Short mmCIF file of C-alpha atoms and ligand atoms in Angstrom, two decimals:
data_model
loop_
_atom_site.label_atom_id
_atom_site.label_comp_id
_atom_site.label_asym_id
_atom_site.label_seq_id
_atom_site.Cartn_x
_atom_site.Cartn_y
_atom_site.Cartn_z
CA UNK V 1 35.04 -8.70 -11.66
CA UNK V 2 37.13 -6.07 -11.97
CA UNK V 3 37.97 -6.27 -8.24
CA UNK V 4 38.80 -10.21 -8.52
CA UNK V 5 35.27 -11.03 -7.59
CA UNK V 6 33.67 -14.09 -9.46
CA UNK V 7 31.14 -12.27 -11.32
CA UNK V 8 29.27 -8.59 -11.33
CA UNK V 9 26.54 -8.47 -9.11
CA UNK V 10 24.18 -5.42 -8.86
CA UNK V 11 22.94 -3.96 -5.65
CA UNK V 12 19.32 -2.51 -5.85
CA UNK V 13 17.40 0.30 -2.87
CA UNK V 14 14.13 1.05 -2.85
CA UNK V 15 11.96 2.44 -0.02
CA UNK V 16 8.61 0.60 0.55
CA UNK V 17 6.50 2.82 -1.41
CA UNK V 18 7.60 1.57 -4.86
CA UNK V 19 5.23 -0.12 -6.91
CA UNK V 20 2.25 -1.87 -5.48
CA UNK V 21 2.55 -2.21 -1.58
CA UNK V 22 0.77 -2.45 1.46
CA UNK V 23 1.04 -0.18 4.78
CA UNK V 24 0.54 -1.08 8.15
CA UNK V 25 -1.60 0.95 10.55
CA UNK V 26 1.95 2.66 11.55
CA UNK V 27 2.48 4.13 8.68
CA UNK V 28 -0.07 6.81 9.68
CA UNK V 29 -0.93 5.99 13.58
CA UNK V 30 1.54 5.77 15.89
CA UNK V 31 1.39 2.84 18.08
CA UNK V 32 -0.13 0.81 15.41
CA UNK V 33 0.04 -2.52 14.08
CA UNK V 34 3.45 -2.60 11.55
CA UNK V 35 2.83 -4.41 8.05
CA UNK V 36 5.20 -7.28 9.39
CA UNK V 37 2.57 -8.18 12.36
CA UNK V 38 -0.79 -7.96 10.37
CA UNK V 39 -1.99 -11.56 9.69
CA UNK V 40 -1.30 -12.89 6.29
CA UNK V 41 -5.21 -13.37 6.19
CA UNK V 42 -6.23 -10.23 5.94
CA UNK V 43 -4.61 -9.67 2.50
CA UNK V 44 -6.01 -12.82 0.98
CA UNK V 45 -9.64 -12.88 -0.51
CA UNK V 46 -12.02 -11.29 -2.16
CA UNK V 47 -11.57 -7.17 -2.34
CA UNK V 48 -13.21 -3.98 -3.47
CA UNK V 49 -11.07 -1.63 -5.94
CA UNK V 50 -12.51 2.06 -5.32
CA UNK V 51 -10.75 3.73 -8.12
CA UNK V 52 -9.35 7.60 -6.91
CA UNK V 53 -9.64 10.43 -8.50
CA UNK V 54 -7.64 13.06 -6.32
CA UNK V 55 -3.99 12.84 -7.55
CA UNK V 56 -2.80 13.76 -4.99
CA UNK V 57 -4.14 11.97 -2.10
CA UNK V 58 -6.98 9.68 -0.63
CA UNK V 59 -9.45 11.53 1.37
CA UNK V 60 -11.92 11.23 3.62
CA UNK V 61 -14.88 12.88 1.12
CA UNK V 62 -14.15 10.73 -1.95
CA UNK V 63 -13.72 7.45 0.39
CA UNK V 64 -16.81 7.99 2.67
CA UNK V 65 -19.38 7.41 -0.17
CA UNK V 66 -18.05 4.26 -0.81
CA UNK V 67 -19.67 2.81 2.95
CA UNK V 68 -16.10 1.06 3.64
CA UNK V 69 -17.28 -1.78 6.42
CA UNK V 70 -15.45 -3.15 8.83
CA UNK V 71 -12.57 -6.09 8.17
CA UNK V 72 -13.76 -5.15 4.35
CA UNK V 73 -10.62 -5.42 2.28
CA UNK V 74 -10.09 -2.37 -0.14
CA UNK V 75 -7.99 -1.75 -3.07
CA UNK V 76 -7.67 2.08 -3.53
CA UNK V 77 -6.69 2.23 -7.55
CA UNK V 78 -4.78 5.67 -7.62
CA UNK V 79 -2.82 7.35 -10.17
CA UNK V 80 0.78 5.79 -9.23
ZN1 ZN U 101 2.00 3.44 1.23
#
């Protein structure tokens, strides 16, 4: 308002890994499938939480216990 405007209006940035998000197969493979061309379908419907215990990062020895199948929609509960 101060420069004539109507009324104050905020402007907000934030990169895609705030809060809870989802990535797309690019985020890690190049060539993949980006978040904006996955079908809406595949994030609706039942799901598995596997809770994470590495703070730092999801690997491959505490995932592969957990038998992940195919099309099998997973919820990895980390610490953030
Ligand atoms: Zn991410």
């Amino acid at each position: 308002m101060a420069h004539g405007d109507v009324c104050n209006v905020s402007k907000l940035t934030i990169g895609t890994h705030t809060g809870t998000h989802v990535d797309g197969i690019n985020h890690f493979i190049k060539g993949g499938m980006g978040v904006d061309k996955m079908p809406l379908d595949a994030t609706i419907g039942k799901a598995r939480v596997i809770e994470i215990k590495d703070p730092k990062q999801i690997t491959i020895a505490e995932i592969e216990p957990h038998n992940i199948q195919a099309g099998e929609r997973i919820l990895f509960k980390t610490r953030n």
